[in-house]
PDB file of C-alpha atoms in Angstrom:
ATOM      1  CA  MET F   1       0.000   0.000   0.000  1.00 54.00           C
ATOM      2  CA  ALA F   2       1.412   3.368  -1.018  1.00 69.00           C
ATOM      3  CA  ASN F   3       2.091   5.904   1.701  1.00 80.00           C
ATOM      4  CA  SER F   4      -0.465   8.702   1.882  1.00 90.00           C
ATOM      5  CA  LYS F   5      -1.945  11.095   4.398  1.00 91.00           C
ATOM      6  CA  TYR F   6      -4.818   8.628   4.860  1.00 93.00           C
ATOM      7  CA  GLU F   7      -2.641   5.780   6.014  1.00 91.00           C
ATOM      8  CA  TYR F   8      -3.174   6.748   9.649  1.00 92.00           C
ATOM      9  CA  VAL F   9      -6.520   4.888   9.562  1.00 94.00           C
ATOM     10  CA  LYS F  10      -4.582   1.631   9.815  1.00 90.00           C
ATOM     11  CA  GLY F  11      -3.984   2.506  13.433  1.00 91.00           C
ATOM     12  CA  PHE F  12      -7.623   1.780  14.219  1.00 95.00           C
ATOM     13  CA  GLU F  13      -7.172  -1.910  13.410  1.00 91.00           C
ATOM     14  CA  GLN F  14      -6.967  -4.013  16.541  1.00 92.00           C
ATOM     15  CA  ASN F  15      -4.400  -6.738  17.056  1.00 94.00           C
ATOM     16  CA  ASP F  16      -6.322 -10.015  17.143  1.00 96.00           C
ATOM     17  CA  THR F  17      -3.365 -12.406  16.991  1.00 97.00           C
ATOM     18  CA  LEU F  18      -4.210 -15.640  18.797  1.00 98.00           C
ATOM     19  CA  LEU F  19      -1.943 -16.988  21.509  1.00 97.00           C
ATOM     20  CA  PRO F  20       1.093 -18.844  20.131  1.00 96.00           C
ATOM     21  CA  GLN F  21       1.671 -22.559  20.707  1.00 95.00           C
ATOM     22  CA  THR F  22      -1.978 -23.208  21.559  1.00 97.00           C
ATOM     23  CA  TRP F  23      -4.549 -25.349  19.819  1.00 98.00           C
ATOM     24  CA  ILE F  24      -6.958 -23.162  17.860  1.00 98.00           C
ATOM     25  CA  VAL F  25     -10.556 -24.314  17.634  1.00 98.00           C
ATOM     26  CA  ILE F  26     -12.838 -22.530  15.200  1.00 98.00           C
ATOM     27  CA  ARG F  27     -16.474 -23.432  15.739  1.00 98.00           C
ATOM     28  CA  VAL F  28     -18.961 -22.766  12.966  1.00 98.00           C
ATOM     29  CA  ASP F  29     -22.641 -22.496  13.930  1.00 98.00           C
ATOM     30  CA  GLY F  30     -25.691 -22.283  11.710  1.00 97.00           C
ATOM     31  CA  ARG F  31     -27.500 -18.951  11.947  1.00 97.00           C
ATOM     32  CA  ALA F  32     -31.275 -19.214  12.514  1.00 96.00           C
ATOM     33  CA  PHE F  33     -31.232 -22.860  11.457  1.00 97.00           C
ATOM     34  CA  THR F  34     -34.522 -23.611  13.177  1.00 95.00           C
ATOM     35  CA  ARG F  35     -36.252 -21.504  10.548  1.00 97.00           C
ATOM     36  CA  PHE F  36     -33.946 -22.755   7.785  1.00 98.00           C
ATOM     37  CA  SER F  37     -34.765 -26.391   8.608  1.00 97.00           C
ATOM     38  CA  GLN F  38     -38.502 -25.648   8.674  1.00 97.00           C
ATOM     39  CA  VAL F  39     -38.481 -23.815   5.348  1.00 98.00           C
ATOM     40  CA  HIS F  40     -36.591 -26.676   3.697  1.00 98.00           C
ATOM     41  CA  GLY F  41     -38.593 -29.475   5.320  1.00 97.00           C
ATOM     42  CA  PHE F  42     -35.842 -31.169   7.339  1.00 98.00           C
ATOM     43  CA  GLU F  43     -36.896 -34.339   9.132  1.00 96.00           C
ATOM     44  CA  LYS F  44     -37.144 -34.190  12.914  1.00 95.00           C
ATOM     45  CA  PRO F  45     -35.309 -34.870  15.161  1.00 96.00           C
ATOM     46  CA  ASN F  46     -32.510 -35.585  12.667  1.00 97.00           C
ATOM     47  CA  ASP F  47     -32.291 -35.177   8.933  1.00 98.00           C
ATOM     48  CA  MET F  48     -29.713 -37.595   7.566  1.00 98.00           C
ATOM     49  CA  GLN F  49     -29.159 -35.717   4.309  1.00 98.00           C
ATOM     50  CA  ALA F  50     -28.624 -32.433   6.146  1.00 98.00           C
ATOM     51  CA  LEU F  51     -26.007 -34.045   8.378  1.00 98.00           C
ATOM     52  CA  LEU F  52     -24.257 -35.648   5.411  1.00 98.00           C
ATOM     53  CA  LEU F  53     -24.154 -32.236   3.724  1.00 98.00           C
ATOM     54  CA  MET F  54     -22.530 -30.721   6.820  1.00 98.00           C
ATOM     55  CA  ASN F  55     -19.952 -33.522   6.785  1.00 98.00           C
ATOM     56  CA  GLU F  56     -19.156 -32.853   3.153  1.00 98.00           C
ATOM     57  CA  CYS F  57     -18.584 -29.175   3.927  1.00 98.00           C
ATOM     58  CA  ALA F  58     -16.226 -30.142   6.761  1.00 98.00           C
ATOM     59  CA  LYS F  59     -14.287 -32.333   4.332  1.00 98.00           C
ATOM     60  CA  ALA F  60     -13.948 -29.361   2.004  1.00 98.00           C
ATOM     61  CA  VAL F  61     -12.424 -27.287   4.819  1.00 98.00           C
ATOM     62  CA  LEU F  62     -10.039 -30.096   5.763  1.00 98.00           C
ATOM     63  CA  GLU F  63      -8.969 -30.558   2.142  1.00 97.00           C
ATOM     64  CA  ASP F  64      -8.314 -26.852   1.674  1.00 97.00           C
ATOM     65  CA  ILE F  65      -6.598 -25.932   4.953  1.00 98.00           C
ATOM     66  CA  SER F  66      -3.671 -28.178   5.818  1.00 96.00           C
ATOM     67  CA  ASP F  67      -3.415 -26.772   9.353  1.00 97.00           C
ATOM     68  CA  VAL F  68      -6.806 -28.271  10.221  1.00 98.00           C
ATOM     69  CA  VAL F  69      -6.083 -31.672  11.784  1.00 97.00           C
ATOM     70  CA  PHE F  70      -9.464 -32.722  13.191  1.00 98.00           C
ATOM     71  CA  CYS F  71     -13.140 -31.793  12.855  1.00 98.00           C
ATOM     72  CA  TYR F  72     -16.165 -32.642  14.971  1.00 98.00           C
ATOM     73  CA  GLY F  73     -19.722 -31.899  13.927  1.00 98.00           C
ATOM     74  CA  VAL F  74     -23.229 -32.275  15.270  1.00 98.00           C
ATOM     75  CA  SER F  75     -26.532 -30.768  14.153  1.00 97.00           C
ATOM     76  CA  ASP F  76     -25.776 -27.348  12.609  1.00 97.00           C
ATOM     77  CA  GLU F  77     -22.328 -26.839  14.127  1.00 98.00           C
ATOM     78  CA  TYR F  78     -18.789 -27.934  13.322  1.00 98.00           C
ATOM     79  CA  SER F  79     -15.550 -27.501  15.265  1.00 98.00           C
ATOM     80  CA  PHE F  80     -12.241 -27.325  13.422  1.00 98.00           C
ATOM     81  CA  VAL F  81      -8.993 -27.974  15.297  1.00 98.00           C
ATOM     82  CA  LEU F  82      -5.925 -26.190  13.941  1.00 98.00           C
ATOM     83  CA  ARG F  83      -2.503 -27.458  14.934  1.00 96.00           C
ATOM     84  CA  ARG F  84      -0.817 -25.557  17.737  1.00 96.00           C
ATOM     85  CA  THR F  85       2.111 -24.706  15.453  1.00 96.00           C
ATOM     86  CA  CYS F  86      -0.200 -23.067  12.895  1.00 97.00           C
ATOM     87  CA  THR F  87       1.120 -19.763  11.514  1.00 97.00           C
ATOM     88  CA  LEU F  88      -1.504 -19.252   8.807  1.00 98.00           C
ATOM     89  CA  TYR F  89      -2.330 -15.515   8.510  1.00 97.00           C
ATOM     90  CA  GLN F  90       0.025 -14.972  11.462  1.00 97.00           C
ATOM     91  CA  ARG F  91      -2.713 -16.554  13.621  1.00 98.00           C
ATOM     92  CA  ARG F  92      -5.004 -13.536  13.191  1.00 98.00           C
ATOM     93  CA  ALA F  93      -8.415 -14.544  14.531  1.00 98.00           C
ATOM     94  CA  SER F  94     -10.462 -12.466  12.089  1.00 97.00           C
ATOM     95  CA  LYS F  95      -8.631 -13.935   9.097  1.00 98.00           C
ATOM     96  CA  LEU F  96      -8.864 -17.554  10.277  1.00 98.00           C
ATOM     97  CA  ILE F  97     -12.524 -17.333  11.269  1.00 98.00           C
ATOM     98  CA  SER F  98     -13.584 -15.630   8.052  1.00 98.00           C
ATOM     99  CA  LEU F  99     -11.631 -18.160   5.984  1.00 98.00           C
ATOM    100  CA  VAL F 100     -13.237 -21.194   7.634  1.00 98.00           C
ATOM    101  CA  VAL F 101     -16.761 -19.734   7.758  1.00 98.00           C
ATOM    102  CA  SER F 102     -16.711 -18.521   4.138  1.00 98.00           C
ATOM    103  CA  LEU F 103     -15.331 -21.826   2.848  1.00 98.00           C
ATOM    104  CA  PHE F 104     -17.884 -23.812   4.847  1.00 98.00           C
ATOM    105  CA  SER F 105     -20.801 -21.583   3.778  1.00 98.00           C
ATOM    106  CA  ALA F 106     -19.810 -21.605   0.119  1.00 98.00           C
ATOM    107  CA  SER F 107     -19.477 -25.391   0.178  1.00 98.00           C
ATOM    108  CA  TYR F 108     -22.940 -25.712   1.734  1.00 98.00           C
ATOM    109  CA  ALA F 109     -24.527 -23.797  -1.139  1.00 98.00           C
ATOM    110  CA  MET F 110     -22.465 -25.499  -3.865  1.00 98.00           C
ATOM    111  CA  LYS F 111     -23.113 -29.021  -2.580  1.00 98.00           C
ATOM    112  CA  TRP F 112     -26.791 -28.555  -1.700  1.00 98.00           C
ATOM    113  CA  THR F 113     -28.198 -30.268  -4.793  1.00 98.00           C
ATOM    114  CA  GLN F 114     -26.038 -33.361  -4.213  1.00 98.00           C
ATOM    115  CA  PHE F 115     -28.005 -34.074  -1.042  1.00 98.00           C
ATOM    116  CA  PHE F 116     -31.338 -32.369  -1.759  1.00 98.00           C
ATOM    117  CA  PRO F 117     -31.864 -32.822  -5.515  1.00 97.00           C
ATOM    118  CA  GLU F 118     -35.643 -32.433  -5.178  1.00 97.00           C
ATOM    119  CA  THR F 119     -35.572 -29.426  -2.835  1.00 97.00           C
ATOM    120  CA  GLU F 120     -34.746 -25.990  -4.148  1.00 97.00           C
ATOM    121  CA  LEU F 121     -32.573 -23.866  -1.888  1.00 98.00           C
ATOM    122  CA  GLN F 122     -34.901 -21.024  -0.904  1.00 97.00           C
ATOM    123  CA  TYR F 123     -32.188 -18.779   0.495  1.00 97.00           C
ATOM    124  CA  ALA F 124     -28.547 -18.993   1.481  1.00 97.00           C
ATOM    125  CA  ALA F 125     -27.654 -20.840   4.676  1.00 97.00           C
ATOM    126  CA  THR F 126     -25.420 -18.634   6.821  1.00 97.00           C
ATOM    127  CA  PHE F 127     -23.010 -19.474   9.617  1.00 98.00           C
ATOM    128  CA  ASP F 128     -21.225 -17.553  12.330  1.00 98.00           C
ATOM    129  CA  GLY F 129     -17.878 -18.489  13.811  1.00 98.00           C
ATOM    130  CA  ARG F 130     -15.656 -18.038  16.827  1.00 98.00           C
ATOM    131  CA  ALA F 131     -12.076 -18.934  17.696  1.00 98.00           C
ATOM    132  CA  VAL F 132     -10.889 -20.230  21.066  1.00 98.00           C
ATOM    133  CA  CYS F 133      -7.351 -21.203  22.083  1.00 98.00           C
ATOM    134  CA  TYR F 134      -6.658 -24.234  24.259  1.00 98.00           C
ATOM    135  CA  PRO F 135      -3.204 -24.506  25.858  1.00 97.00           C
ATOM    136  CA  SER F 136      -2.881 -28.294  26.127  1.00 96.00           C
ATOM    137  CA  GLU F 137      -4.013 -31.488  24.472  1.00 96.00           C
ATOM    138  CA  SER F 138      -5.925 -32.499  27.594  1.00 96.00           C
ATOM    139  CA  ILE F 139      -8.014 -29.320  27.588  1.00 98.00           C
ATOM    140  CA  LEU F 140      -8.559 -29.623  23.840  1.00 98.00           C
ATOM    141  CA  ARG F 141      -9.878 -33.140  24.374  1.00 98.00           C
ATOM    142  CA  ASP F 142     -12.135 -31.889  27.148  1.00 98.00           C
ATOM    143  CA  TYR F 143     -13.585 -29.376  24.705  1.00 98.00           C
ATOM    144  CA  LEU F 144     -14.307 -32.120  22.157  1.00 98.00           C
ATOM    145  CA  SER F 145     -15.761 -34.331  24.905  1.00 98.00           C
ATOM    146  CA  TRP F 146     -18.059 -31.480  25.930  1.00 98.00           C
ATOM    147  CA  ARG F 147     -19.418 -31.202  22.398  1.00 98.00           C
ATOM    148  CA  GLN F 148     -19.988 -34.957  22.123  1.00 98.00           C
ATOM    149  CA  VAL F 149     -21.731 -35.170  25.503  1.00 98.00           C
ATOM    150  CA  ASP F 150     -23.894 -32.260  24.383  1.00 97.00           C
ATOM    151  CA  CYS F 151     -24.707 -34.182  21.194  1.00 97.00           C
ATOM    152  CA  HIS F 152     -25.884 -37.186  23.209  1.00 97.00           C
ATOM    153  CA  ILE F 153     -27.974 -35.177  25.664  1.00 97.00           C
ATOM    154  CA  ASN F 154     -29.688 -33.126  22.955  1.00 97.00           C
ATOM    155  CA  ASN F 155     -30.297 -36.093  20.671  1.00 97.00           C
ATOM    156  CA  GLN F 156     -31.795 -38.214  23.435  1.00 97.00           C
ATOM    157  CA  TYR F 157     -34.148 -35.421  24.467  1.00 97.00           C
ATOM    158  CA  ASN F 158     -35.124 -34.537  20.887  1.00 97.00           C
ATOM    159  CA  THR F 159     -35.735 -38.182  19.975  1.00 97.00           C
ATOM    160  CA  CYS F 160     -38.119 -38.536  22.912  1.00 98.00           C
ATOM    161  CA  PHE F 161     -39.751 -35.163  22.280  1.00 98.00           C
ATOM    162  CA  TRP F 162     -40.573 -35.733  18.629  1.00 97.00           C
ATOM    163  CA  LYS F 163     -41.754 -39.284  19.247  1.00 97.00           C
ATOM    164  CA  LEU F 164     -44.194 -37.966  21.847  1.00 97.00           C
ATOM    165  CA  VAL F 165     -45.378 -35.222  19.505  1.00 97.00           C
ATOM    166  CA  GLY F 166     -45.764 -37.779  16.728  1.00 96.00           C
ATOM    167  CA  SER F 167     -47.897 -39.926  19.021  1.00 96.00           C
ATOM    168  CA  GLY F 168     -50.421 -37.122  19.450  1.00 96.00           C
ATOM    169  CA  MET F 169     -49.101 -34.958  22.258  1.00 96.00           C
ATOM    170  CA  SER F 170     -48.841 -31.197  21.892  1.00 97.00           C
ATOM    171  CA  THR F 171     -45.394 -29.684  22.126  1.00 96.00           C
ATOM    172  CA  ALA F 172     -46.249 -28.301  25.574  1.00 97.00           C
ATOM    173  CA  GLU F 173     -47.403 -31.734  26.772  1.00 97.00           C
ATOM    174  CA  ALA F 174     -44.239 -33.365  25.463  1.00 97.00           C
ATOM    175  CA  GLN F 175     -42.091 -30.769  27.228  1.00 97.00           C
ATOM    176  CA  ASN F 176     -43.918 -31.325  30.514  1.00 97.00           C
ATOM    177  CA  THR F 177     -43.569 -35.100  30.169  1.00 97.00           C
ATOM    178  CA  LEU F 178     -39.798 -34.841  29.739  1.00 97.00           C
ATOM    179  CA  LYS F 179     -39.209 -32.048  32.252  1.00 96.00           C
ATOM    180  CA  GLY F 180     -36.690 -33.135  34.899  1.00 95.00           C
ATOM    181  CA  THR F 181     -36.321 -36.693  33.565  1.00 96.00           C
ATOM    182  CA  THR F 182     -33.005 -38.525  33.751  1.00 96.00           C
ATOM    183  CA  ALA F 183     -31.245 -40.262  30.874  1.00 95.00           C
ATOM    184  CA  ASP F 184     -32.430 -43.662  32.143  1.00 96.00           C
ATOM    185  CA  VAL F 185     -36.049 -42.503  32.233  1.00 97.00           C
ATOM    186  CA  LYS F 186     -35.804 -41.270  28.658  1.00 97.00           C
ATOM    187  CA  ASN F 187     -34.278 -44.575  27.556  1.00 96.00           C
ATOM    188  CA  ASN F 188     -37.107 -46.496  29.233  1.00 96.00           C
ATOM    189  CA  LEU F 189     -39.706 -44.215  27.654  1.00 97.00           C
ATOM    190  CA  LEU F 190     -38.328 -44.855  24.178  1.00 97.00           C
ATOM    191  CA  PHE F 191     -38.194 -48.600  24.717  1.00 97.00           C
ATOM    192  CA  GLU F 192     -41.494 -49.127  26.514  1.00 96.00           C
ATOM    193  CA  LYS F 193     -43.641 -46.683  24.554  1.00 95.00           C
ATOM    194  CA  PHE F 194     -42.036 -46.810  21.105  1.00 96.00           C
ATOM    195  CA  ASN F 195     -39.999 -50.056  21.150  1.00 97.00           C
ATOM    196  CA  ILE F 196     -36.796 -48.119  20.432  1.00 96.00           C
ATOM    197  CA  ASN F 197     -33.463 -49.133  21.909  1.00 97.00           C
ATOM    198  CA  TYR F 198     -31.545 -45.863  22.095  1.00 96.00           C
ATOM    199  CA  ASN F 199     -28.218 -47.616  21.506  1.00 94.00           C
ATOM    200  CA  ASN F 200     -29.536 -48.885  18.158  1.00 96.00           C
ATOM    201  CA  ILE F 201     -30.146 -45.370  16.863  1.00 97.00           C
ATOM    202  CA  PRO F 202     -27.585 -44.570  14.119  1.00 97.00           C
ATOM    203  CA  PRO F 203     -24.324 -43.422  15.712  1.00 98.00           C
ATOM    204  CA  ILE F 204     -24.235 -40.308  13.523  1.00 98.00           C
ATOM    205  CA  PHE F 205     -27.206 -39.082  15.577  1.00 98.00           C
ATOM    206  CA  ARG F 206     -25.910 -40.231  18.988  1.00 97.00           C
ATOM    207  CA  LYS F 207     -22.215 -39.409  18.619  1.00 98.00           C
ATOM    208  CA  GLY F 208     -21.953 -36.831  15.870  1.00 98.00           C
ATOM    209  CA  SER F 209     -19.330 -36.972  13.125  1.00 98.00           C
ATOM    210  CA  ILE F 210     -15.559 -36.784  13.117  1.00 98.00           C
ATOM    211  CA  VAL F 211     -13.537 -35.889  10.028  1.00 98.00           C
ATOM    212  CA  TYR F 212      -9.784 -36.393   9.878  1.00 98.00           C
ATOM    213  CA  ARG F 213      -6.908 -37.678   7.772  1.00 96.00           C
ATOM    214  CA  LYS F 214      -6.699 -41.384   8.530  1.00 95.00           C
ATOM    215  CA  GLN F 215      -3.403 -43.132   7.978  1.00 91.00           C
ATOM    216  CA  MET F 216      -3.880 -46.351   6.027  1.00 83.00           C
ATOM    217  CA  ASP F 217      -1.543 -48.969   4.613  1.00 77.00           C
ATOM    218  CA  GLU F 218      -1.609 -48.978   0.824  1.00 73.00           C
ATOM    219  CA  VAL F 219       0.092 -51.418  -1.497  1.00 65.00           C
ATOM    220  CA  VAL F 220       2.617 -49.430  -3.517  1.00 61.00           C
ATOM    221  CA  LYS F 221       3.984 -52.325  -5.568  1.00 65.00           C
ATOM    222  CA  VAL F 222       4.790 -56.002  -5.513  1.00 68.00           C
ATOM    223  CA  GLU F 223       8.466 -56.695  -6.053  1.00 69.00           C
ATOM    224  CA  LYS F 224       9.853 -60.238  -6.316  1.00 67.00           C
ATOM    225  CA  GLY F 225       6.828 -61.590  -4.522  1.00 68.00           C
ATOM    226  CA  GLU F 226       7.136 -59.073  -1.675  1.00 75.00           C
ATOM    227  CA  VAL F 227       4.266 -56.687  -1.069  1.00 65.00           C
ATOM    228  CA  ILE F 228       5.542 -53.178  -0.402  1.00 68.00           C
ATOM    229  CA  LYS F 229       3.175 -50.941   1.526  1.00 66.00           C
ATOM    230  CA  ARG F 230       3.239 -47.287   2.469  1.00 76.00           C
ATOM    231  CA  LEU F 231       1.210 -45.260   4.948  1.00 80.00           C
ATOM    232  CA  ARG F 232      -1.006 -42.740   3.229  1.00 87.00           C
ATOM    233  CA  ALA F 233      -3.544 -40.344   4.656  1.00 90.00           C
ATOM    234  CA  HIS F 234      -7.147 -40.381   3.467  1.00 93.00           C
ATOM    235  CA  ILE F 235      -9.897 -38.040   4.621  1.00 96.00           C
ATOM    236  CA  VAL F 236     -12.602 -40.067   6.341  1.00 97.00           C
ATOM    237  CA  VAL F 237     -15.882 -39.395   8.128  1.00 98.00           C
ATOM    238  CA  GLU F 238     -16.584 -41.594  11.151  1.00 98.00           C
ATOM    239  CA  HIS F 239     -18.865 -41.659  14.173  1.00 98.00           C
ATOM    240  CA  GLU F 240     -16.728 -42.713  17.121  1.00 97.00           C
ATOM    241  CA  ASP F 241     -16.466 -42.183  20.861  1.00 98.00           C
ATOM    242  CA  ILE F 242     -13.927 -39.380  21.294  1.00 98.00           C
ATOM    243  CA  ILE F 243     -14.495 -38.971  25.033  1.00 97.00           C
ATOM    244  CA  HIS F 244     -12.544 -41.981  26.238  1.00 96.00           C
ATOM    245  CA  ASP F 245      -8.915 -42.761  25.457  1.00 96.00           C
ATOM    246  CA  GLY F 246      -9.411 -45.604  22.977  1.00 97.00           C
ATOM    247  CA  PHE F 247      -9.812 -43.513  19.825  1.00 97.00           C
ATOM    248  CA  TRP F 248      -6.963 -41.156  20.661  1.00 97.00           C
ATOM    249  CA  THR F 249      -4.608 -43.986  21.583  1.00 96.00           C
ATOM    250  CA  ALA F 250      -5.293 -45.736  18.280  1.00 95.00           C
ATOM    251  CA  HIS F 251      -4.914 -42.484  16.328  1.00 96.00           C
ATOM    252  CA  SER F 252      -2.216 -40.684  18.304  1.00 95.00           C
ATOM    253  CA  TYR F 253      -0.787 -39.217  15.099  1.00 94.00           C
ATOM    254  CA  ILE F 254      -3.773 -36.852  14.725  1.00 96.00           C
ATOM    255  CA  LEU F 255      -2.710 -34.525  17.509  1.00 94.00           C
ATOM    256  CA  ALA F 256       0.976 -35.445  17.362  1.00 90.00           C
ATOM    257  CA  VAL F 257       1.349 -33.645  14.026  1.00 66.00           C
ATOM    258  CA  GLY F 258       0.157 -30.456  15.622  1.00 58.00           C
ATOM    259  CA  SER F 259       2.523 -30.227  18.558  1.00 57.00           C
ATOM    260  CA  LYS F 260       6.232 -29.941  19.155  1.00 49.00           C
ATOM    261  CA  ASN F 261       5.934 -29.473  22.909  1.00 45.00           C
ATOM    262  CA  LYS F 262       6.002 -33.097  24.047  1.00 44.00           C
ATOM    263  CA  GLN F 263       6.512 -32.224  27.694  1.00 39.00           C
ATOM    264  CA  GLN F 264       3.298 -30.247  27.852  1.00 40.00           C
ATOM    265  CA  GLN F 265       1.423 -32.899  25.916  1.00 41.00           C
ATOM    266  CA  ALA F 266       2.355 -35.469  28.545  1.00 39.00           C
ATOM    267  CA  LEU F 267       0.540 -33.619  31.322  1.00 42.00           C
ATOM    268  CA  PRO F 268      -2.209 -35.774  32.850  1.00 48.00           C
ATOM    269  CA  ARG F 269      -5.799 -34.936  32.103  1.00 52.00           C
ATOM    270  CA  PRO F 270      -7.707 -33.444  35.055  1.00 49.00           C
ATOM    271  CA  ALA F 271     -10.409 -35.467  36.800  1.00 52.00           C
ATOM    272  CA  LYS F 272     -13.639 -35.508  34.847  1.00 52.00           C
ATOM    273  CA  PRO F 273     -17.222 -35.036  36.018  1.00 48.00           C
ATOM    274  CA  GLN F 274     -19.328 -38.179  35.726  1.00 49.00           C
ATOM    275  CA  LEU F 275     -20.856 -38.579  32.285  1.00 49.00           C
ATOM    276  CA  PRO F 276     -24.513 -39.491  31.699  1.00 50.00           C
ATOM    277  CA  SER F 277     -24.965 -43.181  32.463  1.00 46.00           C
ATOM    278  CA  SER F 278     -26.562 -43.922  29.108  1.00 48.00           C
ATOM    279  CA  LEU F 279     -23.868 -42.347  26.976  1.00 51.00           C
ATOM    280  CA  PRO F 280     -23.096 -44.915  24.258  1.00 46.00           C
TER     281      PRO F 280
END
């Protein structure tokens, strides 16, 4: 930019550089999606095609931004984890948020007809975003656990609610029936009244979706009868438990690529509050 007497206006820009050597999580949330889902006739409590569309948009972000190492999505939200060593846009929050939100929103519009070929998009879906820094792997995992627990709690309630409404109750009656009920009571209601075992509900509804680059053995060539393989990363969408250690132990490379501070990564995770007893 050429120097001029007007250049002083640059001084009004605020420094929004995110803390260095921290995990950056950018969460994208649908704006006014209750109305959007009604206008476009989404199924309640979960619309499979809408969720698959969200997953496809997350894949587009992961493909485009190499610093994104893990994504978790549920309903109309998606969280994108950027490696702690990320220096993209000098870690400026406004730049990173606008990049992820615009890419996600554009992908949603472009890919709409792949998942809703018979439904015309009445108006553009819009998303807001925020960025939060987490100083350690343990706290980052607690954040992801929080989102997955929230997925379970909301899905269990919504499954019960819409089944009750579908059986003839008003929305107010369904709310009163579920008010103050525990997870076990909701499970029993689904089984006894509707013959639904909550654990048999598709995991995409109960656990949400994870998107990441999965390392897989691929056959490169066969030489003198010996099969030569090489690890290659493929973007996958799965629906796994990310609260307990099993997934992270089996896929330790996901977060390892984002950190150079091994000493801090080895810190023990703090004690956790007890999770809902029916969490699958």
